[in-house]
Amino acid sequence: MEKTTIKKLLGDYKKLIHHDITVQGWVRAFRSNRFIALNDGSTINNLQIVVNFEDFSEELIKNIHTASSLKITGELVESQGSGQSIEVLAKKIEILGDNFFEEMQTTILQPKKHSLEKLREQAHLRFRTNLFGSVFRIRHAVSFAIHQYFNQNEFFYLNTPVITGADAEGAGEMFGVTNFDLNNLPKNEEGEIDYEQDFFGRKTNLTVSGQLEGETAAMGLGRIYTFGPTFRAENSNTTRHLAEFWMVEPEVAFNDLEDNIDLAEDFLKYVIKYVLENCKDDLAFLDNRFAEEQKTKPEKDRAKEGLIEKLENVIEKRFKRVSYTEAIEILLNSKENKKGKFQFPIENWGTDLQSEHERYLVEKHFESPVVLFDYPKDIKAFYMRQNEDGKTVAAMDVLFPGIGEIIGGSQREERYELLKTRMQEMHVDEKELWWYLDTRKFGSVPHAGFGLGLERLVLFVTGMSNIRDVIPFPRTPKNAEF
Amino acid sequence: MEKTTIKKLLGDYKKLIHHDITVQGWVRAFRSNRFIALNDGSTINNLQIVVNFEDFSEELIKNIHTASSLKITGELVESQGSGQSIEVLAKKIEILGDNFFEEMQTTILQPKKHSLEKLREQAHLRFRTNLFGSVFRIRHAVSFAIHQYFNQNEFFYLNTPVITGADAEGAGEMFGVTNFDLNNLPKNEEGEIDYEQDFFGRKTNLTVSGQLEGETAAMGLGRIYTFGPTFRAENSNTTRHLAEFWMVEPEVAFNDLEDNIDLAEDFLKYVIKYVLENCKDDLAFLDNRFAEEQKTKPEKDRAKEGLIEKLENVIEKRFKRVSYTEAIEILLNSKENKKGKFQFPIENWGTDLQSEHERYLVEKHFESPVVLFDYPKDIKAFYMRQNEDGKTVAAMDVLFPGIGEIIGGSQREERYELLKTRMQEMHVDEKELWWYLDTRKFGSVPHAGFGLGLERLVLFVTGMSNIRDVIPFPRTPKNAEF
């Protein structure tokens, strides 16, 4: 890739000063028929192009406006004006393609403030805005940091199946996948739908998690991670839910719960540090946006920390590790609980924690990211390792300020008899999961892993508040546009 | 991650000689009640453990066999025997979990030769074999190299939707996604299935490609790539087809067809070079396996090059660039065509090339990877850029020895009127793709991209011959096990 980007040019221009260069991009603004702010998507920063209108035809100048695509050749010089280090004195300007001016006025490309809702309706164009440029460049950086972290730590990337015959994991309602013509469903002799005639010869769904398959791979490769789309057919129209989202699930042979917590903390800090170091311009923009947004809120709802400050605090502090039992004590004794300020009052050990409780622990009590561990077994999944106390399992959740649970994981039950019994107790179909049970039969080992919802992490890092704004094309109830 | 892996230990043991270390893994072999070959999945190489049976209980020794999981502490010493540089003199041995000896004999973990078919039936256990350990470690390396290449070249990773309302692209038959209870389908007043009541309020499918969405992002971010699962509901039971596979699709604003070919060549060479440099042990094993496999074939069907030799040749040679028109000339004039040796004889310009023709060009005529470009427009998709000749489009395919097409791509038609007309001619629904057309209306720019099927590349790099053996849990007609 020999062509230069505006990002590269702005970062390393010294040797090009007074040379002719060629750049391509879109017009963000054209001031006084003289200054073009050109953006090519590589960075939030624009390159200033200086146009001497006498050098160009009136026709050309007239056709340059916001959103126009240009190819410009000119001399790179140090800028005389403030606000930028360099500028290009245009010698040649070429309009690269159509820009229908009238129609553009009805889109979000029109240079004025648009609501996030409107931007979402034109999700195919929002990549052209400063805000979504920053969000999606950071989403990239988060994703790359995840791959790099695991690669450096000898994990192998594993692609678990999206279409699955299993529906036993119970992480949520599943979408069906079929090749049937729904107007003409084949029936068997009992009058039931004959799934044997479907593409896969059985009923199939979209996966809710790659964990169980991931465990089988960790039992051979040692350390694996998945990073792929997962699905929930839940009719939740909230700012926190998507029907299709990306999940990262590491699984490590020979790890116990403490190792798992160590991994989660190290991993999150690595990714956040990577973004702080590699996305300075985008973060500065989002930090500013976040601060402005806070000002519009009632004082009691405002974030205590700025966006960058929050990220720096997370990587500096050791996460507070607290057992579920301790957490319940703290909550039972809290003023909030005693004064009835929780929507769901804490009454006894065994109850599941709600978002308000998690946020109380993180934001008020500890003022730190918190890892809760050793949850009551009755509120957790069948595959979690049973502790000696007979009451709890080796589960863990990482709770972050403003966002609540960002990671959920556990040490897995590696003891065949205990796993099998627990599956029976919880009515999990052993026949369907024969292959999962197999991994406990032939050289079973302690192992642990967790799941991170990518979009939750991107929300945290960008300071955005609606999960639909951190995935390119959100899938939610009644919405699969694009 | 402080725990050491066997890979790390074998790579850097000098400072640990005569120290006690702890390792965990699975027994690959236990010879003479004295030598354990221990593997932890981090590498194909085993660590030799020396057991002095007098130091351990008879009960323990009796329970150590193939597939057992062990935690061993002992002194690391330079090995006296041949075949390994170091070994561990066991002081403490702990069996980590169950290994049901009798049942293990019926699995692929039993130490004897198993067919690839049988290994596929126990896909959850095949990660424990040398062959599949190597294949999936290399699949990881290929994937990581892809991310690293694009990150270094300022591309942004883009997650395009898996569930899509669009079915216009026509890359293949699509799976339906639904939340309906198929036994109880809602009908509208016309007696048709009322998709408005489905989860997304419309008929939805699994994506066949993220390209069209990717283009919208490239129109803002400049350079993007997708890397995610794609689907084909085609009833193809071959060694080359999967119903679910992973695709990589870069898309670059301001690139023309030549830039696109340059990118494809540079990209493929980078990834293959990365694997050659980072997967030496696994490649050596696969190289040997490949050579053995060739010996079982009739001489005329044998590969001309060894596996590693083939990979080295690909990164050294400049890919041969040939227009479709030239290729047709070559094929028309070939002995093969004249003597009727092609199953599908080449008769005239305009015909689509079959695998046999592609392989003739690559393996016999040029003896080099080949890039074919400028295909007849009538055999290509609606979005490809129309050339001046009125007959061809700026399409390109990269053809590799032994595998045929590994990359397919094109410069895209960025001119609104031409695109719209072509969509009408090819009966592509404009209303459904309003958002795609929009990207040609507001600052349209030349751009180009391509698609790489990940599994095809992994096949090429590993020398495996069935695509089901390079994806962890293959999805094929009548098969969605695990």
XYZ file of N, CA and C in Angstrom, chain A residues 95-196:
306
model
N -12.790 16.332 -9.133
C -13.953 15.796 -8.420
C -14.104 14.337 -8.825
N -14.089 13.451 -7.833
C -13.984 12.021 -8.140
C -15.304 11.357 -8.496
N -16.410 11.897 -8.011
C -17.675 11.229 -8.305
C -18.861 12.103 -7.960
N -20.031 11.548 -8.180
C -21.265 12.303 -7.984
C -21.443 12.775 -6.546
N -22.013 13.959 -6.434
C -22.528 14.424 -5.154
C -23.795 15.216 -5.452
N -24.920 14.584 -5.245
C -26.206 15.217 -5.571
C -26.577 16.195 -4.467
N -26.312 17.467 -4.730
C -26.379 18.491 -3.704
C -27.745 18.566 -3.014
N -28.797 18.590 -3.806
C -30.149 18.742 -3.229
C -30.468 17.591 -2.278
N -30.239 16.400 -2.795
C -30.597 15.225 -2.011
C -29.710 15.118 -0.765
N -28.469 15.562 -0.909
C -27.554 15.510 0.233
C -28.092 16.301 1.419
N -28.838 17.372 1.112
C -29.388 18.208 2.188
C -30.355 17.445 3.098
N -30.913 16.362 2.566
C -31.879 15.591 3.369
C -31.194 14.495 4.172
N -29.879 14.368 4.011
C -29.177 13.299 4.726
C -28.418 13.845 5.934
N -27.845 12.936 6.665
C -27.048 13.319 7.832
C -25.701 13.910 7.430
N -25.419 13.915 6.112
C -24.167 14.522 5.666
C -24.261 16.052 5.659
N -25.481 16.538 5.691
C -25.665 17.982 5.778
C -24.995 18.471 7.060
N -24.162 19.518 6.948
C -23.381 19.915 8.112
C -24.175 20.665 9.169
N -24.921 19.924 9.944
C -25.578 20.482 11.138
C -25.717 19.348 12.148
N -26.216 19.675 13.311
C -26.315 18.649 14.346
C -27.493 17.723 14.065
N -27.224 16.414 14.084
C -28.293 15.436 13.899
C -28.394 14.571 15.146
N -29.594 14.100 15.421
C -29.742 13.225 16.590
C -29.120 11.868 16.295
N -28.742 11.167 17.359
C -28.185 9.821 17.186
C -29.215 8.896 16.541
N -30.490 9.115 16.826
C -31.549 8.303 16.204
C -31.517 8.477 14.682
N -31.412 9.722 14.257
C -31.410 9.975 12.821
C -30.155 9.367 12.179
N -29.041 9.489 12.855
C -27.807 8.893 12.340
C -27.960 7.380 12.183
N -28.667 6.777 13.138
C -28.879 5.322 13.081
C -29.727 4.927 11.878
N -30.695 5.765 11.538
C -31.540 5.474 10.362
C -30.732 5.534 9.069
N -29.621 6.265 9.114
C -28.740 6.348 7.943
C -27.381 5.761 8.304
N -27.455 4.584 8.894
C -26.227 3.945 9.399
C -25.174 3.782 8.304
N -25.626 3.666 7.056
C -24.671 3.496 5.946
C -23.875 4.760 5.679
N -24.369 5.921 6.186
C -23.657 7.184 5.963
C -22.932 7.687 7.211
N -23.250 7.081 8.372
C -22.706 7.683 9.589
C -21.203 7.480 9.745
N -20.627 6.564 8.944
C -19.164 6.412 8.952
C -18.474 7.713 8.524
N -19.224 8.595 7.881
C -18.647 9.840 7.369
C -18.634 10.956 8.413
N -19.219 10.710 9.583
C -19.261 11.754 10.609
C -18.063 11.624 11.540
N -17.707 12.739 12.191
C -16.604 12.688 13.154
C -16.863 11.666 14.240
N -18.085 11.719 14.788
C -18.396 10.855 15.926
C -18.249 9.384 15.562
N -18.881 8.961 14.463
C -18.850 7.527 14.159
C -17.529 7.094 13.543
N -16.842 8.024 12.904
C -15.474 7.720 12.501
C -14.655 7.321 13.727
N -14.746 8.134 14.767
C -13.996 7.848 15.993
C -14.433 6.532 16.632
N -15.739 6.347 16.745
C -16.252 5.131 17.389
C -15.761 3.881 16.657
N -15.815 3.894 15.327
C -15.467 2.667 14.609
C -13.962 2.486 14.455
N -13.208 3.563 14.480
C -11.752 3.380 14.549
C -11.360 2.793 15.900
N -12.044 3.236 16.950
C -11.734 2.679 18.279
C -12.214 1.229 18.381
N -13.359 0.945 17.809
C -13.814 -0.455 17.792
C -12.760 -1.336 17.125
N -12.185 -0.839 16.047
C -11.100 -1.580 15.408
C -9.922 -1.771 16.361
N -9.523 -0.690 17.015
C -8.353 -0.772 17.899
C -8.601 -1.757 19.043
N -9.807 -1.735 19.589
C -10.163 -2.683 20.656
C -10.048 -4.115 20.114
N -10.598 -4.345 18.938
C -10.572 -5.695 18.359
C -9.142 -6.148 18.092
N -8.347 -5.243 17.536
C -6.973 -5.640 17.239
C -6.193 -5.918 18.520
N -6.407 -5.084 19.518
C -5.712 -5.292 20.795
C -6.081 -6.648 21.392
N -7.329 -7.047 21.230
C -7.779 -8.355 21.732
C -7.004 -9.483 21.034
N -6.942 -9.413 19.716
C -6.196 -10.452 18.989
C -4.719 -10.437 19.395
N -4.174 -9.248 19.520
C -2.747 -9.158 19.834
C -2.445 -9.682 21.236
N -3.314 -9.350 22.173
C -3.122 -9.840 23.542
C -3.091 -11.370 23.570
N -4.076 -11.962 22.948
C -4.151 -13.422 23.003
C -3.012 -14.070 22.220
N -2.670 -13.482 21.085
C -1.560 -14.041 20.314
C -0.260 -14.007 21.123
N -0.010 -12.887 21.760
C 1.213 -12.764 22.561
C 1.234 -13.757 23.724
N 0.057 -14.115 24.200
C -0.013 -15.021 25.349
C -0.292 -16.471 24.957
N 0.016 -16.797 23.714
C -0.045 -18.181 23.230
C -1.448 -18.794 23.205
N -2.446 -17.951 23.004
C -3.791 -18.459 22.766
C -3.959 -18.676 21.260
N -4.820 -19.625 20.916
C -5.141 -19.853 19.509
C -6.583 -19.416 19.239
N -6.724 -18.670 18.157
C -8.056 -18.177 17.763
C -8.862 -19.346 17.220
N -10.046 -19.509 17.750
C -10.890 -20.640 17.368
C -12.229 -20.142 16.849
N -12.615 -20.602 15.662
C -13.921 -20.234 15.128
C -14.921 -21.325 15.448
N -15.735 -21.074 16.452
C -16.781 -22.029 16.810
C -17.987 -21.809 15.897
N -18.833 -22.830 15.744
C -19.908 -22.713 14.745
C -20.975 -21.691 15.116
N -21.480 -21.005 14.121
C -22.582 -20.062 14.298
C -23.912 -20.817 14.244
N -23.996 -21.735 13.287
C -25.189 -22.578 13.204
C -24.945 -23.799 14.081
N -25.868 -24.046 14.996
C -25.634 -25.133 15.940
C -26.885 -25.980 16.146
N -26.661 -27.272 16.315
C -27.767 -28.164 16.626
C -28.104 -28.126 18.108
N -27.166 -27.621 18.919
C -27.375 -27.611 20.365
C -28.254 -26.440 20.772
N -29.147 -26.664 21.716
C -29.827 -25.512 22.305
C -29.880 -25.676 23.813
N -28.861 -26.346 24.313
C -28.890 -26.754 25.714
C -28.268 -25.748 26.656
N -27.500 -24.816 26.132
C -26.707 -24.017 27.046
C -27.558 -23.083 27.880
N -28.671 -22.676 27.309
C -29.622 -21.910 28.097
C -29.215 -20.472 28.367
N -28.292 -19.944 27.562
C -27.874 -18.555 27.784
C -28.938 -17.582 27.290
N -29.897 -18.066 26.538
C -30.947 -17.172 26.061
C -31.743 -17.804 24.947
N -32.800 -17.111 24.543
C -33.634 -17.615 23.459
C -32.881 -17.572 22.138
N -33.135 -18.575 21.306
C -32.350 -18.715 20.089
C -33.179 -18.460 18.830
N -32.517 -17.949 17.802
C -33.132 -17.849 16.478
C -33.031 -19.203 15.779
N -34.070 -19.547 15.038
C -34.009 -20.743 14.217
C -33.366 -20.457 12.869
N -32.674 -21.474 12.345
C -32.079 -21.377 11.008
C -32.669 -22.507 10.186
N -33.156 -22.185 9.012
C -33.777 -23.237 8.209
C -33.638 -22.944 6.725
N -33.665 -24.011 5.972
C -33.673 -23.882 4.530
C -35.061 -24.204 3.968
N -36.018 -24.437 4.865
C -37.373 -24.770 4.429
C -38.045 -23.584 3.736
N -38.900 -23.899 2.805
C -39.874 -22.937 2.312
C -41.009 -22.924 3.334
N -41.181 -21.825 4.041
C -42.148 -21.823 5.147
C -43.588 -21.997 4.665
N -43.795 -21.771 3.370
C -45.137 -21.990 2.824
C -45.414 -23.452 2.528
N -44.381 -24.248 2.705
C -44.523 -25.624 2.249
C -43.648 -26.522 3.115
N -44.055 -26.624 4.384
C -43.217 -27.344 5.347
C -43.469 -28.837 5.282
N -42.409 -29.631 5.174
C -42.611 -31.080 5.139
C -42.999 -31.604 6.525
N -43.947 -32.506 6.554
C -44.384 -33.099 7.827
C -44.051 -34.591 7.837
N -43.805 -35.108 9.029
C -43.588 -36.552 9.138
C -44.913 -37.269 9.414
N -44.822 -38.550 9.657
C -46.067 -39.323 9.794
C -46.909 -38.895 10.986
N -46.224 -38.346 12.005
C -46.967 -37.865 13.185
C -47.561 -36.473 12.966
N -47.355 -35.941 11.780
C -47.873 -34.594 11.500
C -46.996 -33.492 12.042
N -45.804 -33.871 12.515
C -44.877 -32.834 12.996
C -43.946 -32.420 11.870
N -43.370 -31.253 12.048
C -42.430 -30.781 11.033
C -41.256 -31.745 10.942
N -40.926 -32.132 9.737
C -39.906 -33.161 9.545
C -38.534 -32.523 9.330
N -37.897 -32.239 10.461
C -36.595 -31.555 10.384
C -35.531 -32.409 9.703
N -35.780 -33.712 9.604
C -34.804 -34.541 8.893
C -34.666 -34.099 7.439
